[in-house]
Short mmCIF file of C-alpha atoms in Angstrom, two decimals:
data_model
loop_
_atom_site.label_atom_id
_atom_site.label_comp_id
_atom_site.label_asym_id
_atom_site.label_seq_id
_atom_site.Cartn_x
_atom_site.Cartn_y
_atom_site.Cartn_z
CA MET A 17 -34.63 89.30 -88.19
CA ILE A 18 -32.34 91.57 -86.20
CA THR A 19 -28.66 92.18 -86.69
CA ARG A 20 -25.98 91.06 -84.29
CA THR A 21 -25.39 94.70 -83.38
CA GLN A 22 -29.06 95.22 -82.60
CA ARG A 23 -29.00 92.11 -80.43
CA ASP A 24 -25.86 93.21 -78.59
CA ASP A 25 -27.29 96.68 -78.05
CA ALA A 26 -30.48 95.17 -76.65
CA VAL A 27 -28.47 93.04 -74.21
CA GLU A 28 -26.53 96.11 -73.06
CA ALA A 29 -29.76 98.04 -72.59
CA ALA A 30 -31.29 95.12 -70.69
CA LEU A 31 -28.31 95.03 -68.34
CA GLU A 32 -28.99 98.64 -67.49
CA TYR A 33 -32.53 97.66 -66.41
CA PHE A 34 -31.16 94.91 -64.18
CA ARG A 35 -28.96 97.55 -62.57
CA LYS A 36 -31.88 99.95 -62.13
CA ALA A 37 -33.86 97.18 -60.44
CA SER A 38 -30.83 96.27 -58.26
CA ILE A 39 -30.94 92.67 -59.48
CA ALA A 40 -27.56 90.98 -59.18
CA LEU A 41 -26.46 88.69 -62.02
CA THR A 42 -23.40 86.51 -62.37
CA GLU A 43 -21.02 87.13 -65.27
CA ASP A 44 -22.24 83.91 -66.86
CA GLU A 45 -25.84 85.08 -66.65
CA LYS A 46 -24.99 88.39 -68.32
CA GLN A 47 -23.79 86.35 -71.31
CA ARG A 48 -26.98 84.30 -71.36
CA ILE A 49 -29.49 87.14 -71.73
CA GLU A 50 -31.86 86.35 -74.59
CA VAL A 51 -33.38 88.79 -77.03
CA ALA A 52 -36.69 87.78 -78.62
CA ASP A 53 -37.99 89.70 -81.62
CA PHE A 54 -40.64 87.05 -82.39
CA GLY A 55 -39.36 86.99 -85.95
CA LEU A 56 -40.87 90.38 -86.73
CA GLY A 57 -37.65 92.38 -86.91
CA ARG A 58 -39.09 95.33 -85.01
CA LEU A 59 -37.63 94.63 -81.61
CA LYS A 60 -38.21 98.00 -79.99
CA GLU A 61 -41.94 97.77 -80.64
CA ILE A 62 -42.54 94.03 -80.28
CA GLY A 63 -39.99 92.07 -78.36
CA LEU A 64 -38.67 90.93 -75.03
CA GLU A 65 -35.33 90.56 -73.26
CA LEU A 66 -35.09 87.76 -70.75
CA LEU A 67 -32.90 85.72 -68.48
CA THR A 68 -33.94 82.21 -67.47
CA TYR A 69 -32.73 81.45 -63.96
CA VAL A 70 -33.96 77.87 -63.88
CA ASN A 71 -36.15 75.66 -66.06
CA THR A 72 -36.55 72.06 -64.93
CA ASP A 73 -39.33 69.57 -65.68
CA ARG A 74 -41.44 71.19 -62.97
CA VAL A 75 -40.33 74.75 -62.21
CA CYS A 76 -39.18 77.77 -64.18
CA ALA A 77 -38.14 81.25 -63.07
CA LYS A 78 -37.16 84.08 -65.38
CA GLU A 79 -36.55 87.78 -65.30
CA LEU A 80 -38.19 89.70 -68.18
CA ILE A 81 -37.07 93.12 -69.37
CA LEU A 82 -39.32 95.34 -71.45
CA PHE A 83 -38.06 98.56 -72.97
CA PRO A 84 -40.40 101.59 -72.90
CA TRP A 85 -43.70 100.61 -74.61
CA GLN A 86 -42.20 97.30 -75.79
CA ILE A 87 -44.85 94.60 -76.28
CA CYS A 88 -44.86 90.87 -75.66
CA PRO A 89 -47.51 89.85 -78.22
CA GLU A 90 -50.67 87.92 -77.45
CA HIS A 91 -50.23 84.20 -76.88
CA ARG A 92 -51.30 81.25 -74.75
CA HIS A 93 -49.64 78.15 -73.31
CA PRO A 94 -51.56 75.03 -74.38
CA ALA A 95 -51.32 71.51 -73.02
CA VAL A 96 -48.31 69.69 -74.47
CA ALA A 97 -47.89 65.93 -74.77
CA GLY A 98 -50.79 65.31 -72.41
CA GLU A 99 -49.38 67.65 -69.78
CA VAL A 100 -51.39 70.67 -68.60
CA GLY A 101 -50.09 73.93 -70.10
CA LYS A 102 -47.79 76.42 -68.46
CA GLU A 103 -49.06 78.37 -65.47
CA GLU A 104 -47.29 81.63 -64.78
CA THR A 105 -47.18 84.48 -62.29
CA PHE A 106 -45.87 87.87 -63.38
CA ARG A 107 -44.48 90.08 -60.62
CA CYS A 108 -43.47 93.63 -61.47
CA ARG A 109 -40.12 94.53 -59.90
CA TRP A 110 -39.43 97.90 -61.51
CA GLY A 111 -41.27 100.26 -63.86
CA GLU A 112 -44.80 99.57 -64.94
CA VAL A 113 -46.44 96.96 -67.14
CA TYR A 114 -49.93 96.69 -68.59
CA LEU A 115 -51.11 93.10 -68.76
CA TYR A 116 -54.12 92.12 -70.87
CA VAL A 117 -56.22 89.03 -70.20
CA PRO A 118 -59.76 87.84 -70.98
CA GLY A 119 -62.50 89.86 -69.27
CA PRO A 120 -64.34 93.17 -69.58
CA LYS A 121 -62.44 95.50 -71.89
CA ALA A 122 -60.76 98.51 -70.31
CA ASP A 123 -62.50 101.79 -71.18
CA SER A 124 -59.26 103.64 -71.81
CA PRO A 125 -56.52 101.05 -72.01
CA ARG A 126 -53.00 102.29 -71.33
CA GLY A 127 -51.52 99.81 -73.80
CA ARG A 128 -51.11 101.06 -77.34
CA PRO A 129 -50.02 98.46 -79.84
CA PRO A 130 -48.99 99.54 -83.36
CA THR A 131 -51.99 99.60 -85.69
CA ASP A 132 -50.99 96.59 -87.78
CA ALA A 133 -50.42 94.50 -84.63
CA ALA A 134 -53.50 95.64 -82.72
CA GLU A 135 -55.79 93.33 -84.67
CA TYR A 136 -53.95 90.41 -83.11
CA MET A 137 -54.52 91.70 -79.60
CA THR A 138 -57.95 90.20 -78.88
CA VAL A 139 -58.08 90.38 -75.05
CA TRP A 140 -58.34 93.80 -73.46
CA HIS A 141 -59.06 93.32 -69.78
CA GLU A 142 -56.34 95.46 -68.23
CA VAL A 143 -54.22 94.65 -65.18
CA VAL A 144 -51.77 97.40 -64.26
CA LEU A 145 -48.70 96.06 -62.48
CA LYS A 146 -46.46 98.42 -60.55
CA PRO A 147 -43.51 97.31 -58.41
CA GLY A 148 -44.73 94.68 -55.94
CA ASP A 149 -47.89 93.89 -57.94
CA GLN A 150 -48.37 90.48 -59.47
CA TYR A 151 -50.88 88.41 -61.42
CA THR A 152 -51.23 84.66 -61.94
CA LEU A 153 -52.31 83.22 -65.28
CA MET A 154 -53.72 79.71 -65.47
CA PRO A 155 -52.77 77.53 -68.47
CA ASN A 156 -54.04 78.38 -71.94
CA THR A 157 -55.18 81.90 -70.97
CA LEU A 158 -54.65 84.40 -73.78
CA HIS A 159 -52.48 87.31 -72.67
CA TRP A 160 -50.20 90.06 -73.90
CA PHE A 161 -48.41 92.86 -72.12
CA GLN A 162 -46.75 96.17 -72.76
CA ALA A 163 -44.35 98.22 -70.66
CA GLY A 164 -45.13 101.76 -69.65
CA PRO A 165 -43.04 104.84 -70.48
CA GLU A 166 -40.01 103.81 -68.38
CA GLY A 167 -39.92 100.15 -69.40
CA ALA A 168 -40.28 97.34 -66.89
CA VAL A 169 -38.56 94.51 -65.07
CA VAL A 170 -40.88 91.58 -64.40
CA SER A 171 -40.20 88.30 -62.57
CA GLU A 172 -41.93 85.25 -63.97
CA PHE A 173 -42.56 82.23 -61.73
CA SER A 174 -44.00 79.26 -63.63
CA THR A 175 -44.19 75.61 -64.41
CA ARG A 176 -41.80 74.29 -67.06
CA SER A 177 -41.30 76.70 -69.92
CA ARG A 178 -41.63 75.34 -73.45
CA ASP A 179 -41.55 78.51 -75.52
CA GLU A 180 -41.64 76.53 -78.75
CA SER A 181 -45.18 75.37 -77.90
CA ASP A 182 -46.65 78.83 -77.36
CA ILE A 183 -49.53 79.72 -79.65
CA PHE A 184 -49.49 83.31 -80.87
CA THR A 185 -52.55 85.11 -82.19
CA ASP A 186 -50.54 86.94 -84.87
CA PRO A 187 -49.84 84.40 -87.63
CA ARG A 188 -46.70 86.29 -88.67
CA ILE A 189 -44.99 85.39 -85.40
CA GLY A 190 -42.37 82.73 -84.86
CA ARG A 191 -40.74 82.46 -81.46
CA GLU A 192 -37.22 82.09 -82.84
CA THR A 193 -35.08 85.21 -83.10
CA VAL A 194 -32.97 85.14 -86.23
CA ILE A 195 -29.70 87.01 -85.99
CA SER A 196 -28.21 88.24 -89.25
CA GLY A 197 -24.88 89.78 -90.10
CA MET B 19 -42.53 80.15 -28.53
CA ILE B 20 -41.87 83.82 -29.23
CA THR B 21 -43.77 86.82 -27.95
CA ARG B 22 -45.89 89.07 -30.10
CA THR B 23 -43.31 91.81 -29.62
CA GLN B 24 -40.50 89.55 -30.79
CA ARG B 25 -42.56 88.63 -33.83
CA ASP B 26 -43.35 92.27 -34.63
CA ASP B 27 -39.71 93.24 -34.20
CA ALA B 28 -38.66 90.44 -36.55
CA VAL B 29 -41.13 91.65 -39.18
CA GLU B 30 -39.78 95.20 -38.87
CA ALA B 31 -36.23 93.93 -39.21
CA ALA B 32 -37.21 91.80 -42.21
CA LEU B 33 -38.73 94.85 -43.92
CA GLU B 34 -35.38 96.57 -43.58
CA TYR B 35 -33.77 93.69 -45.51
CA PHE B 36 -36.36 94.00 -48.29
CA ARG B 37 -35.40 97.67 -48.51
CA LYS B 38 -31.69 96.89 -48.60
CA ALA B 39 -32.29 94.42 -51.44
CA SER B 40 -34.51 96.99 -53.24
CA ILE B 41 -37.41 94.54 -53.35
CA ALA B 42 -40.76 96.31 -53.64
CA LEU B 43 -43.67 94.96 -51.60
CA THR B 44 -47.29 95.99 -51.49
CA GLU B 45 -48.77 97.18 -48.19
CA ASP B 46 -50.75 93.95 -48.01
CA GLU B 47 -47.59 91.90 -48.42
CA LYS B 48 -45.86 93.79 -45.63
CA GLN B 49 -48.67 92.59 -43.34
CA ARG B 50 -48.28 89.00 -44.52
CA ILE B 51 -44.62 88.49 -43.64
CA GLU B 52 -44.24 85.28 -41.66
CA VAL B 53 -41.84 84.63 -38.83
CA ALA B 54 -40.84 81.00 -38.25
CA ASP B 55 -39.07 80.03 -35.06
CA PHE B 56 -39.60 76.30 -35.69
CA GLY B 57 -41.03 76.05 -32.20
CA LEU B 58 -37.62 76.46 -30.56
CA GLY B 59 -38.12 79.98 -29.18
CA ARG B 60 -34.64 81.12 -30.19
CA LEU B 61 -35.50 83.01 -33.33
CA LYS B 62 -32.27 84.94 -33.77
CA GLU B 63 -30.26 81.71 -33.89
CA ILE B 64 -32.70 79.35 -35.58
CA GLY B 65 -35.46 80.89 -37.61
CA LEU B 66 -36.58 82.40 -40.85
CA GLU B 67 -38.63 85.35 -42.04
CA LEU B 68 -40.51 84.87 -45.26
CA LEU B 69 -43.06 86.21 -47.70
CA THR B 70 -44.92 83.84 -50.00
CA TYR B 71 -45.67 85.55 -53.31
CA VAL B 72 -47.65 82.68 -54.80
CA ASN B 73 -48.36 79.05 -53.89
CA THR B 74 -50.67 77.17 -56.22
CA ASP B 75 -50.99 73.43 -56.82
CA ARG B 76 -47.99 73.60 -59.15
CA VAL B 77 -45.81 76.65 -58.45
CA CYS B 78 -44.53 78.50 -55.41
CA ALA B 79 -42.32 81.58 -55.10
CA LYS B 80 -41.15 83.09 -51.84
CA GLU B 81 -38.67 85.60 -50.55
CA LEU B 82 -36.69 84.42 -47.52
CA ILE B 83 -34.94 86.74 -45.08
CA LEU B 84 -32.21 85.52 -42.77
CA PHE B 85 -30.77 87.73 -40.06
CA PRO B 86 -26.99 87.60 -39.50
CA TRP B 87 -25.99 83.97 -38.80
CA GLN B 88 -29.64 82.91 -38.57
CA ILE B 89 -30.15 79.24 -39.48
CA CYS B 90 -32.90 77.41 -41.31
CA PRO B 91 -32.48 73.97 -39.73
CA GLU B 92 -31.88 70.73 -41.63
CA HIS B 93 -34.91 69.25 -43.33
CA ARG B 94 -36.15 67.54 -46.49
CA HIS B 95 -39.30 67.59 -48.59
CA PRO B 96 -40.69 64.06 -48.98
CA ALA B 97 -43.32 62.78 -51.40
CA VAL B 98 -46.83 63.62 -50.16
CA ALA B 99 -50.01 61.77 -51.10
CA GLY B 100 -48.30 60.02 -53.99
CA GLU B 101 -46.92 63.27 -55.37
CA VAL B 102 -43.16 63.77 -55.78
CA GLY B 103 -41.71 66.03 -53.06
CA LYS B 104 -40.97 69.72 -53.36
CA GLU B 105 -38.18 70.83 -55.69
CA GLU B 106 -36.66 74.20 -54.92
CA THR B 107 -34.13 76.67 -56.24
CA PHE B 108 -32.52 79.16 -53.87
CA ARG B 109 -31.22 82.35 -55.44
CA CYS B 110 -29.27 84.78 -53.28
CA ARG B 111 -30.38 88.37 -53.86
CA TRP B 112 -28.49 90.19 -51.12
CA GLY B 113 -25.93 89.28 -48.46
CA GLU B 114 -24.46 85.82 -48.28
CA VAL B 115 -25.82 82.40 -47.42
CA TYR B 116 -24.11 79.08 -46.75
CA LEU B 117 -26.17 76.15 -48.00
CA TYR B 118 -25.41 72.61 -46.88
CA VAL B 119 -26.36 69.54 -48.90
CA PRO B 120 -25.23 65.90 -49.18
CA GLY B 121 -21.68 65.50 -50.52
CA PRO B 122 -18.07 65.79 -49.43
CA LYS B 123 -17.83 67.73 -46.18
CA ALA B 124 -16.30 71.18 -46.34
CA ASP B 125 -12.85 71.35 -44.71
CA SER B 126 -13.54 74.63 -42.97
CA PRO B 127 -17.26 75.26 -43.22
CA ARG B 128 -18.37 78.86 -42.82
CA GLY B 129 -21.61 77.80 -41.15
CA ARG B 130 -21.48 77.60 -37.38
CA PRO B 131 -24.60 76.19 -35.75
CA PRO B 132 -25.00 76.36 -31.97
CA THR B 133 -23.49 73.30 -30.27
CA ASP B 134 -26.77 71.71 -29.19
CA ALA B 135 -28.20 72.07 -32.72
CA ALA B 136 -25.09 70.97 -34.62
CA GLU B 137 -25.77 67.29 -33.97
CA TYR B 138 -28.90 67.66 -36.10
CA MET B 139 -26.95 69.11 -39.02
CA THR B 140 -25.87 65.91 -40.76
CA VAL B 141 -25.01 67.20 -44.26
CA TRP B 142 -21.95 69.40 -44.62
CA HIS B 143 -21.24 69.85 -48.30
CA GLU B 144 -21.04 73.61 -48.56
CA VAL B 145 -22.43 75.84 -51.31
CA VAL B 146 -21.70 79.52 -50.81
CA LEU B 147 -24.32 81.74 -52.40
CA LYS B 148 -23.58 85.40 -53.02
CA PRO B 149 -25.91 87.79 -54.89
CA GLY B 150 -26.74 86.24 -58.27
CA ASP B 151 -25.72 82.73 -57.22
CA GLN B 152 -28.31 79.98 -57.02
CA TYR B 153 -28.66 76.27 -56.35
CA THR B 154 -31.42 73.79 -57.19
CA LEU B 155 -32.43 71.03 -54.76
CA MET B 156 -34.27 67.98 -56.01
CA PRO B 157 -37.04 66.50 -53.80
CA ASN B 158 -36.18 64.81 -50.52
CA THR B 159 -32.61 66.19 -50.42
CA LEU B 160 -31.48 67.01 -46.87
CA HIS B 161 -30.42 70.65 -46.56
CA TRP B 162 -29.92 73.46 -44.12
CA PHE B 163 -28.59 76.97 -44.51
CA GLN B 164 -27.18 79.83 -42.52
CA ALA B 165 -26.75 83.49 -43.38
CA GLY B 166 -23.36 85.18 -43.24
CA PRO B 167 -22.44 88.17 -41.07
CA GLU B 168 -24.75 90.64 -42.85
CA GLY B 169 -27.78 88.38 -43.15
CA ALA B 170 -29.29 87.41 -46.49
CA VAL B 171 -32.22 87.82 -48.83
CA VAL B 172 -32.93 84.66 -50.84
CA SER B 173 -35.56 84.01 -53.53
CA GLU B 174 -37.07 80.55 -53.55
CA PHE B 175 -38.62 79.18 -56.76
CA SER B 176 -40.31 75.82 -56.23
CA THR B 177 -43.14 73.43 -56.78
CA ARG B 178 -46.07 73.63 -54.37
CA SER B 179 -45.02 74.37 -50.81
CA ARG B 180 -46.46 72.17 -48.06
CA ASP B 181 -44.42 73.27 -45.05
CA GLU B 182 -46.42 71.03 -42.75
CA SER B 183 -44.98 67.97 -44.53
CA ASP B 184 -41.31 68.90 -44.12
CA ILE B 185 -39.24 66.41 -42.17
CA PHE B 186 -36.72 67.99 -39.82
CA THR B 187 -33.66 66.17 -38.51
CA ASP B 188 -33.95 67.81 -35.08
CA PRO B 189 -36.80 66.01 -33.26
CA ARG B 190 -37.46 69.09 -31.12
CA ILE B 191 -38.66 71.03 -34.16
CA GLY B 192 -42.23 71.78 -35.12
CA ARG B 193 -42.87 74.04 -38.10
CA GLU B 194 -45.56 76.04 -36.36
CA THR B 195 -44.55 79.31 -34.74
CA VAL B 196 -46.42 79.83 -31.50
CA ILE B 197 -46.98 83.43 -30.53
CA SER B 198 -47.49 84.16 -26.87
CA GLY B 199 -48.44 87.28 -24.99
#
């Protein structure tokens, strides 16, 4: 749970990242920025700010903002209603992001999840994305990512997004952000 | 047909637009920029510069560059091999672009195709896209677009791209750019 003030502050901070990345938004879009705390109430550590540009039956495009060291926790996109799961490409636009996927574990990973959350980060193959770098994830691939010291702006190009179907490794997580106060 | 020098000059000019729009590219991507003259050999009037970020069976994302008043000629994306045609969203990142789709004709359209090409522009409902504006086209919808006086940088989010299947209104057009010299 986060308070309305925390949510509003996160939106303001996210707007600053859009400016840093020189990404133009309409006034309507600025009002539509979402703040996801994954129900954990510790947004600055584990959370995500995002703007969905388009999400039809076939195509989705979003812009993701991560504050410094902010983590999008480990999850995967399973098949839903007989349809193959979500496929997504992450393209770093600004800052730096450390993406973790299945594969040989990094010797000295740059990502540093909080101790109580680290047990739910089970994949440790590291992909470092700097501006212009991108990585494509096929459906149902476990992944999590964390911004570097400056935060990050990441474009996501994907098939239809159904966030409510995502399966998180951490059983404490719900996708819904609850705003209090 | 365009010469190798014309192609190289167009790539250089396109790179300048990526810089103006603050879009970071890798060195490899800079080498992969495509120049499409649609076989007409009059690139500055009718043509497109583009970089494909990703194009899988399900998802495609590209960046399109249009020089001042450059036109992407009228076409549509039909069903191919029993699969529904390409759906695409155009999002203006920099500059200004005039997109034409089926619907009531604009009274004073901003687009101004060359006389001999105008007869192959049959849809005249105008959508003006400035930075942050976007428009989604469902499959098989006729469309063409022209940049404004400064040129334009446009993100395209779509289903799989099969350029070779596009159907152009102008019978003189072939999608392949032929490089001579």
